[in-house]
PDB file of C-alpha atoms in Angstrom:
ATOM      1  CA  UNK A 105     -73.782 -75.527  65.381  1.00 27.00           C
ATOM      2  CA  UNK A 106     -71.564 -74.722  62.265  1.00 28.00           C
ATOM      3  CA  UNK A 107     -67.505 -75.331  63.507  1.00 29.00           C
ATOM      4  CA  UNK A 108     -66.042 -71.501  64.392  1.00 31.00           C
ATOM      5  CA  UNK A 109     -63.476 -70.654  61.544  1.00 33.00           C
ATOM      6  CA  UNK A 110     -61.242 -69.013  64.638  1.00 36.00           C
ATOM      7  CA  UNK A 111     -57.630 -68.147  64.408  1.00 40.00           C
ATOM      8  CA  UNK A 112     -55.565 -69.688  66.569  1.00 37.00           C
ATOM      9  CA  UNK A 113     -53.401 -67.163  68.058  1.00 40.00           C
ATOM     10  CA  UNK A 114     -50.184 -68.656  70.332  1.00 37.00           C
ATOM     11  CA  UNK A 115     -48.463 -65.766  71.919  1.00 36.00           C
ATOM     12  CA  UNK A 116     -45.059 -66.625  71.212  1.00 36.00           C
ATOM     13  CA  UNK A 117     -45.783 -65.704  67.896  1.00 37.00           C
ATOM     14  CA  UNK A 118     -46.214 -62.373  68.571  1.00 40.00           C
ATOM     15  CA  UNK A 119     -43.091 -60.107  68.264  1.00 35.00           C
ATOM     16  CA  UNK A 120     -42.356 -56.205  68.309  1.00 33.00           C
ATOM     17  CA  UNK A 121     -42.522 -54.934  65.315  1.00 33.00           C
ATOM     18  CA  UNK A 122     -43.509 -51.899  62.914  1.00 33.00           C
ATOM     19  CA  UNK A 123     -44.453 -50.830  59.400  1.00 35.00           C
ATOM     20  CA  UNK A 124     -41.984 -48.044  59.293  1.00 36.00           C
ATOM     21  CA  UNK A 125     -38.995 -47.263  57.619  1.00 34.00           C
ATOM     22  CA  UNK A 126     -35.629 -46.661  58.855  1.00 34.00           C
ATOM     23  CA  UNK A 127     -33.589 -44.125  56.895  1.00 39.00           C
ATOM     24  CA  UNK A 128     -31.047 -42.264  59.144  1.00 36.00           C
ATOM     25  CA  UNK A 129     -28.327 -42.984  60.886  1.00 40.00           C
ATOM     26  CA  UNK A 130     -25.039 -44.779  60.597  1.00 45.00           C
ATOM     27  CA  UNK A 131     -25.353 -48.176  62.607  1.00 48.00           C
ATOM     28  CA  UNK A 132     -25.634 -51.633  60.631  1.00 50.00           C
ATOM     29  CA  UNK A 133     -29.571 -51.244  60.514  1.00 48.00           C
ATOM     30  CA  UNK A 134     -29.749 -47.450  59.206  1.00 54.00           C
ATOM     31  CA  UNK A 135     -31.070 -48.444  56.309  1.00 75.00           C
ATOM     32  CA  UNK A 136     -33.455 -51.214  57.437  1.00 86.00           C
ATOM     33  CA  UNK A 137     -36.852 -51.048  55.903  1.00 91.00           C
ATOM     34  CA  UNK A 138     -39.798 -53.249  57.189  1.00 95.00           C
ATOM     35  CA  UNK A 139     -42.541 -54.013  54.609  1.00 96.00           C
ATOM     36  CA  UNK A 140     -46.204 -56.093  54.940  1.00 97.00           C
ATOM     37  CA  UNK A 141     -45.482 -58.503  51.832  1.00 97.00           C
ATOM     38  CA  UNK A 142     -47.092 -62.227  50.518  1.00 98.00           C
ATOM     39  CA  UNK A 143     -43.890 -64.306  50.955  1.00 98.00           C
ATOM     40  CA  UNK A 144     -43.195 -67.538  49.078  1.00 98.00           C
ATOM     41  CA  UNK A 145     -41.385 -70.328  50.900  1.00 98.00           C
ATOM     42  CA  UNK A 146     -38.560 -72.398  47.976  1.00 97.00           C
ATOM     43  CA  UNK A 147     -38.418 -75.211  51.078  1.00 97.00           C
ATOM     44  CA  UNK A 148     -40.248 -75.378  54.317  1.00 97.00           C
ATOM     45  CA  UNK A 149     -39.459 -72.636  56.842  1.00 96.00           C
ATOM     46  CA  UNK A 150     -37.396 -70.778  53.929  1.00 97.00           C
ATOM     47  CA  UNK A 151     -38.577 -67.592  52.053  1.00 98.00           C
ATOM     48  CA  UNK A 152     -37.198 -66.570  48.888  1.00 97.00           C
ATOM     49  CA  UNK A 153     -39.128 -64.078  47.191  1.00 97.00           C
ATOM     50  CA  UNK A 154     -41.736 -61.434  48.316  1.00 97.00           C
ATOM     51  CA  UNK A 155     -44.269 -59.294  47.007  1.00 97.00           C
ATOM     52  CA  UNK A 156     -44.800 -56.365  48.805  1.00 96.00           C
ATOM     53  CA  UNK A 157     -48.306 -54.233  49.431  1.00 96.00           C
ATOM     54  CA  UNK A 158     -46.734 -51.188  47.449  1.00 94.00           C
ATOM     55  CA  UNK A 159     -46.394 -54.060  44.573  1.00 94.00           C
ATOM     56  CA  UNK A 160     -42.512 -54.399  44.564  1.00 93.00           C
ATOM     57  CA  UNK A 161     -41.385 -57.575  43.655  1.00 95.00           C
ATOM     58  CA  UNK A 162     -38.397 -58.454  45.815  1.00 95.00           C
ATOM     59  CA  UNK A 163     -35.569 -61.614  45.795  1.00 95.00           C
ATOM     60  CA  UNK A 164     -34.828 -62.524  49.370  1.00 96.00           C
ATOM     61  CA  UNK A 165     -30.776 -63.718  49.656  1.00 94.00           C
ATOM     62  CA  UNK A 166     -29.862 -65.017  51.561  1.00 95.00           C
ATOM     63  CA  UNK A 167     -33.139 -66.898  51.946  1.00 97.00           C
ATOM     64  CA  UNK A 168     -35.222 -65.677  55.049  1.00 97.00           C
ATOM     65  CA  UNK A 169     -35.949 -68.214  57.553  1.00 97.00           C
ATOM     66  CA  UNK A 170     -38.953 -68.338  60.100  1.00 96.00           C
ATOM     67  CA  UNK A 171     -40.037 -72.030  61.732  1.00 95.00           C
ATOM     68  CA  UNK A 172     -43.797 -70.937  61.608  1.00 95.00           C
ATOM     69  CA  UNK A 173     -44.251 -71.518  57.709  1.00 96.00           C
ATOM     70  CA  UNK A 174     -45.019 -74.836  57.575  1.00 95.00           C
ATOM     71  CA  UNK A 175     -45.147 -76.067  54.383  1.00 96.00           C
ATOM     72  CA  UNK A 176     -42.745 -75.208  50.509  1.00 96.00           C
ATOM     73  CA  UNK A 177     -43.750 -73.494  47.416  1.00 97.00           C
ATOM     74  CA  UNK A 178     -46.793 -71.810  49.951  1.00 97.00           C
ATOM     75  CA  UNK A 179     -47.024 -68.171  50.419  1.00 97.00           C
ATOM     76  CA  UNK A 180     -47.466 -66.527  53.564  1.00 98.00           C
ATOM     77  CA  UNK A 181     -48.762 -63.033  54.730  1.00 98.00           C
ATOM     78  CA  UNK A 182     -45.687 -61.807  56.435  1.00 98.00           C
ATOM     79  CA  UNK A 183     -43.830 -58.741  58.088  1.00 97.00           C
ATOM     80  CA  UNK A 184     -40.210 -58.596  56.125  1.00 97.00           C
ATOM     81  CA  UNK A 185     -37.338 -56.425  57.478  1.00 96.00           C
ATOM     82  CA  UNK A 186     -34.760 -56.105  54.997  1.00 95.00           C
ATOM     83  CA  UNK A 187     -31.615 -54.008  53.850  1.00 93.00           C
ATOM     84  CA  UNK A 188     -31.557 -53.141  50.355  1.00 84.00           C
ATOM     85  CA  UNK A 189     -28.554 -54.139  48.613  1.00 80.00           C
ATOM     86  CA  UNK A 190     -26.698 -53.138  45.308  1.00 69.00           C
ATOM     87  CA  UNK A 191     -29.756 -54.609  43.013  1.00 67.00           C
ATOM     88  CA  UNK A 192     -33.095 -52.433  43.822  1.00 73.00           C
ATOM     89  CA  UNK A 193     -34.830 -55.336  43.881  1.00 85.00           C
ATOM     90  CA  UNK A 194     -32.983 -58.340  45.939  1.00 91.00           C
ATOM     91  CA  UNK A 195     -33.073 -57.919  49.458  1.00 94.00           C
ATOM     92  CA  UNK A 196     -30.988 -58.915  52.910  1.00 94.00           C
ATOM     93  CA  UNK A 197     -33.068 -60.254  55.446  1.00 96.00           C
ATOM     94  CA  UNK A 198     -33.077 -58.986  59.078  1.00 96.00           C
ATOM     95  CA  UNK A 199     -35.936 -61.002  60.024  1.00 96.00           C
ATOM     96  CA  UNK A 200     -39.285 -62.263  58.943  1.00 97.00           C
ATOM     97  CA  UNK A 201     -42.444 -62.117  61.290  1.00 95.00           C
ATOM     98  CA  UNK A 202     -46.021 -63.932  61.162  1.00 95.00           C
ATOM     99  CA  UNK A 203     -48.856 -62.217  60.326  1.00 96.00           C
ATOM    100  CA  UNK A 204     -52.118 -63.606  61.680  1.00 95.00           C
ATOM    101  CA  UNK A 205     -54.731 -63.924  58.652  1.00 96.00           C
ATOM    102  CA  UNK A 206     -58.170 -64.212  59.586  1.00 94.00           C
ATOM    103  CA  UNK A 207     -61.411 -64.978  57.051  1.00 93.00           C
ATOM    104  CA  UNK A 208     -64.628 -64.139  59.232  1.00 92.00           C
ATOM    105  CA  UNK A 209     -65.896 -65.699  61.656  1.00 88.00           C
ATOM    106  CA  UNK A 210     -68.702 -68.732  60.778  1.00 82.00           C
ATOM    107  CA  UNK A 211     -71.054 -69.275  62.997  1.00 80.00           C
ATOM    108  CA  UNK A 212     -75.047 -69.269  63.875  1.00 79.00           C
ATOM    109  CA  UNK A 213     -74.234 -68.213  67.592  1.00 82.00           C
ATOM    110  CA  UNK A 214     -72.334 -65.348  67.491  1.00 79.00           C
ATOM    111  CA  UNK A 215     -73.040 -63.858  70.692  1.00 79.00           C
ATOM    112  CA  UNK A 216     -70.918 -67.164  71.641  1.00 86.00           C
ATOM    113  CA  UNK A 217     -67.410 -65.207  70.349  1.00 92.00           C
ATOM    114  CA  UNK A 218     -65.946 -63.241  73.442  1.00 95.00           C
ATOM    115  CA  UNK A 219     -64.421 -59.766  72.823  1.00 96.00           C
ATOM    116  CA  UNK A 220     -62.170 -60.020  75.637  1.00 97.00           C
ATOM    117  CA  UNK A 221     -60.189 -56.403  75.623  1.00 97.00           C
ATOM    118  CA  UNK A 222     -56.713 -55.801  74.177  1.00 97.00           C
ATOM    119  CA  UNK A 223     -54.960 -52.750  73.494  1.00 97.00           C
ATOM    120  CA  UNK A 224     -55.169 -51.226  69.683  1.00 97.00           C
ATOM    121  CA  UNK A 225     -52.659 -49.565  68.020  1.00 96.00           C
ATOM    122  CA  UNK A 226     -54.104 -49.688  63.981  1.00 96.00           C
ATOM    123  CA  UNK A 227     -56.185 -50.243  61.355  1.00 97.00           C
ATOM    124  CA  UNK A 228     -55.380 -49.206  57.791  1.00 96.00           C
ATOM    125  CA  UNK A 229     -55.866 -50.471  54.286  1.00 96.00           C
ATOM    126  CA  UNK A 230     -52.925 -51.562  52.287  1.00 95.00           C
ATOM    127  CA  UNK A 231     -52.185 -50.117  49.341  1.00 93.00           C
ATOM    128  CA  UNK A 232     -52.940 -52.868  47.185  1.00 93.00           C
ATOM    129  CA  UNK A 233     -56.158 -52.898  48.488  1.00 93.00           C
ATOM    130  CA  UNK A 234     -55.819 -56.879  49.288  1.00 95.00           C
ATOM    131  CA  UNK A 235     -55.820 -56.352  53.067  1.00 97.00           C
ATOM    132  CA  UNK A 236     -57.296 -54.266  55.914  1.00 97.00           C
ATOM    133  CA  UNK A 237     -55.040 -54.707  58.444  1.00 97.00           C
ATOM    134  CA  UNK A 238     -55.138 -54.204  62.715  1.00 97.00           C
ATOM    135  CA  UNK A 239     -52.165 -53.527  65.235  1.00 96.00           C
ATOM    136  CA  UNK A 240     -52.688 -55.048  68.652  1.00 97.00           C
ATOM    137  CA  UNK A 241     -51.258 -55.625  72.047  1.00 96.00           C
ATOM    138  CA  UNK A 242     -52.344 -58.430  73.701  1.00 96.00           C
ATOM    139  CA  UNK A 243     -51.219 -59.182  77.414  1.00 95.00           C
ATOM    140  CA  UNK A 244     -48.975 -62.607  77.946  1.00 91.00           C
ATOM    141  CA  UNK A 245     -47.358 -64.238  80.019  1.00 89.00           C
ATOM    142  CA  UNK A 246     -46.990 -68.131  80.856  1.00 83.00           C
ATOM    143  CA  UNK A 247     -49.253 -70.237  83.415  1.00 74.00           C
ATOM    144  CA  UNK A 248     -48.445 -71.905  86.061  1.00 73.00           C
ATOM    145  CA  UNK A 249     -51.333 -74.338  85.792  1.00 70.00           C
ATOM    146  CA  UNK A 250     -51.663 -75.050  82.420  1.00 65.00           C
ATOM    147  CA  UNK A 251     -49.298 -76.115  79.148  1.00 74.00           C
ATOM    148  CA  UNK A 252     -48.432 -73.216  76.299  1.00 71.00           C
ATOM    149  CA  UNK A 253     -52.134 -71.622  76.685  1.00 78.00           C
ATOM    150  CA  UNK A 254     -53.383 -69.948  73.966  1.00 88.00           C
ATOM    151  CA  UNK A 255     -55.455 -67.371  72.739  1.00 92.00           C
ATOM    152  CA  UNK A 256     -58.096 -66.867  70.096  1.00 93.00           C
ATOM    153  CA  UNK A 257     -58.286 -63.866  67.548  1.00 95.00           C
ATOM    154  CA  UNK A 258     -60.904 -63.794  64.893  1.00 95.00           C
ATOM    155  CA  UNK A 259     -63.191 -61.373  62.585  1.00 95.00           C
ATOM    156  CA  UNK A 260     -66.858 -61.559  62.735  1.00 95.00           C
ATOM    157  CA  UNK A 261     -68.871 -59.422  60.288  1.00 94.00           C
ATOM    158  CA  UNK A 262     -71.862 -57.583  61.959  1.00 93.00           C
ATOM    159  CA  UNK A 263     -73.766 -55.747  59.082  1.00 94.00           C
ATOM    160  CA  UNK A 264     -73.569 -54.709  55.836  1.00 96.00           C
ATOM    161  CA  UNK A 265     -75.964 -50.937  54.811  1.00 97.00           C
ATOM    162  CA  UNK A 266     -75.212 -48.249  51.833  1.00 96.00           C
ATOM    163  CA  UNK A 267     -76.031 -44.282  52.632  1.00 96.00           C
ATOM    164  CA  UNK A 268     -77.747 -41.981  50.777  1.00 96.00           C
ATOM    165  CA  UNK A 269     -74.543 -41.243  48.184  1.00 94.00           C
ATOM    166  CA  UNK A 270     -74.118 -45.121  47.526  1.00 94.00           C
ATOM    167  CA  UNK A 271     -71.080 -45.628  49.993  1.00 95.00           C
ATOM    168  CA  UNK A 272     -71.073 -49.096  51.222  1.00 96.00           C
ATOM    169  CA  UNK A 273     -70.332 -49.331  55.029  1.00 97.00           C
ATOM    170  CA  UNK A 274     -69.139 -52.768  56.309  1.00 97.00           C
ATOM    171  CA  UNK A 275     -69.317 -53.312  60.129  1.00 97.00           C
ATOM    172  CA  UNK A 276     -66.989 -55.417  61.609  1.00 96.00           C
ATOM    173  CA  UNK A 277     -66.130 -56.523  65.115  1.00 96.00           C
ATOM    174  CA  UNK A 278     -62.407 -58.108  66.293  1.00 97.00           C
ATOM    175  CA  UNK A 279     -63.265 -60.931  68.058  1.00 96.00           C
ATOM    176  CA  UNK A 280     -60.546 -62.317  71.355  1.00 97.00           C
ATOM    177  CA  UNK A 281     -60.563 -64.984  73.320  1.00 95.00           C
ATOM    178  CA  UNK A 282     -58.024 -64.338  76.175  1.00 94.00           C
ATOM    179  CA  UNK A 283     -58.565 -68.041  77.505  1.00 91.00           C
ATOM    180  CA  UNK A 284     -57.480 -67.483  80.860  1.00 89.00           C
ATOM    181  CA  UNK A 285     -53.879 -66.447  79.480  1.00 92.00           C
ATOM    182  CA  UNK A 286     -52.418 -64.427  82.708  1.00 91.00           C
ATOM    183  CA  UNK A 287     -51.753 -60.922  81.837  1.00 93.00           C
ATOM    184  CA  UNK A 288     -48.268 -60.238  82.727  1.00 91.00           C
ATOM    185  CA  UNK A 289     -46.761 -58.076  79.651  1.00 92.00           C
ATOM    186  CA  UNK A 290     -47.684 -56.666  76.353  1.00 94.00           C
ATOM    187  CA  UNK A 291     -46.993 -58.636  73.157  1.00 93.00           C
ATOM    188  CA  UNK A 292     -47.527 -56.956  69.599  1.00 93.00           C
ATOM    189  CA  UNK A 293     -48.750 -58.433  66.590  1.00 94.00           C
ATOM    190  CA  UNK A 294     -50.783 -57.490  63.868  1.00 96.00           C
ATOM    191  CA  UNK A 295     -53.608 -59.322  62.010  1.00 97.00           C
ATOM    192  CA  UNK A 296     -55.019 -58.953  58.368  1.00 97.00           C
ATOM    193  CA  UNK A 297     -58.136 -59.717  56.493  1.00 97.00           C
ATOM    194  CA  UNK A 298     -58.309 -60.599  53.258  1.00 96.00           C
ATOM    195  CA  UNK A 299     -60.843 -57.840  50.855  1.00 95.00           C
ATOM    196  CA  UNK A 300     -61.049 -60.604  48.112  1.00 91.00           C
ATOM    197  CA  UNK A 301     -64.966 -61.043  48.640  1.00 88.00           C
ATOM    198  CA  UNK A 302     -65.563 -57.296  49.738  1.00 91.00           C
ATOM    199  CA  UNK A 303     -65.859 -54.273  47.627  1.00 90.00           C
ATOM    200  CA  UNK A 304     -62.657 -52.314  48.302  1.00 83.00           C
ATOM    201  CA  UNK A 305     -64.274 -48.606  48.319  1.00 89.00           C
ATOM    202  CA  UNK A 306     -66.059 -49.950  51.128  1.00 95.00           C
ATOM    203  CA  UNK A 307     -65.773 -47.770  54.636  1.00 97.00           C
ATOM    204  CA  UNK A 308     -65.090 -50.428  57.427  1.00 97.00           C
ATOM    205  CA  UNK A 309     -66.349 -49.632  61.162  1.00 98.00           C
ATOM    206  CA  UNK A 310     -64.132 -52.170  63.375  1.00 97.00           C
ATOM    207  CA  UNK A 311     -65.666 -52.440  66.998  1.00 97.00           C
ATOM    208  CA  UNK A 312     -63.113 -53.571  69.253  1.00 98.00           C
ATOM    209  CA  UNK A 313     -62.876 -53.870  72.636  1.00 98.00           C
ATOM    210  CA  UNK A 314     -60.081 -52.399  74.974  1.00 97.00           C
ATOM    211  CA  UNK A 315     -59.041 -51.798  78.305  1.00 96.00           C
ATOM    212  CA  UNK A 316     -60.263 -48.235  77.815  1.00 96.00           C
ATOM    213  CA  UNK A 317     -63.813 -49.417  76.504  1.00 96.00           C
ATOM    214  CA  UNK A 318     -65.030 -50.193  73.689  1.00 97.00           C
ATOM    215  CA  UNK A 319     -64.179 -48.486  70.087  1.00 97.00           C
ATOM    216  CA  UNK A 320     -65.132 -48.377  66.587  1.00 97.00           C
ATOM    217  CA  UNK A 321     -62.139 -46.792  64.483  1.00 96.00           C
ATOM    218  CA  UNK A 322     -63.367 -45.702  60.607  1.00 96.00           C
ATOM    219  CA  UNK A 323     -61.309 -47.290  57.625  1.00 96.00           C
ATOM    220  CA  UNK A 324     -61.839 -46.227  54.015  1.00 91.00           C
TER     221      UNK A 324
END
């Protein structure tokens, strides 16, 4: 069996957070804006610049900081708040938040990938057309019998047909592995997939399942 290309989801790394911007009023984050971006780290755990998905260029300063990026002059898919300052185009952090990138799934068994259900939120396209993105809730909480569980997110890629007018329609399914995590509270996070290898007028059909049963939101 082919090694599953899984991502490796640790809950702590999930945060609260939102695409939205914040525009009204008068406190010290009235005017705090929160952008999906590909952020490039000047020294390990340190961000400097950005590239938003509406294709703004942006200088970070002071530099961001966030433990999970590993490794310098790397660029990472992230979730940046910010306050704009004087110059349009440099940026003070508020904070900086992971976002989970998965490639699909490869395997020869893929009725082996559970679907364990989790609540959804999203699915949209960015702009840029690099992404399609998912909003999630997963249920946390720590175990009593066993060290920092975690749990496994991943995208596995079900069928590919065109219709009658030529529209490419990609079917999709979000894969989870709960792994016995206990269920306590909700946790959000959001995960993207890269569109590099995919035809970006394609129509996506994500199956996921939730605690409500299973779905199959529409993306084009």
């Amino acid at each position: 069996m082919k090694r599953l290309s899984l991502l490796l989801l640790a809950f702590p790394l999930l945060v609260s957070c939102s695409n939205d911007s914040y525009e009204t009023g008068d406190d010290e984050f009235s005017y705090m804006r929160a952008d999906f971006v590909e952020a490039h780290t000047a020294a390990k755990g340190e961000f400097d610049t950005a590239v938003t998905d509406d294709g703004d260029a942006l200088t970070i300063s002071p530099h961001a900081t966030g433990s999970w990026a590993q490794k310098a002059d790397s660029t990472y898919r992230a979730l940046l708040y910010y306050n704009k300052v004087a110059d349009a185009k440099t940026v003070e952090p508020v904070q900086i938040v992971r976002v989970l990138v998965a490639n699909y799934s490869k395997t020869t068994r893929p009725d082996t990938l559970k679907t364990d259900p989790l609540t959804f939120e999203s699915a949209w396209k960015s702009k840029n057309g690099k992404y399609l993105n998912i909003g999630f809730l997963l249920k946390v909480g720590k175990s009593d019998t066993e060290k920092n569980p975690v749990q496994y997110l991943g995208i596995r890629k079900d069928n590919v047909t065109t219709d009658a007018s030529g529209v490419r329609h990609v079917y999709i399914t979000l894969t989870h592995n709960q792994n016995n995590v206990p269920r306590y509270y909700s946790s959000k996070g959001f995960l993207s997939l890269p569109l590099s290898e995919e035809d970006k007028s394609s129509v996506f059909h994500i199956t996921i399942n939730t605690y409500s049963g299973s779905i199959q939101p529409e993306i084009d």
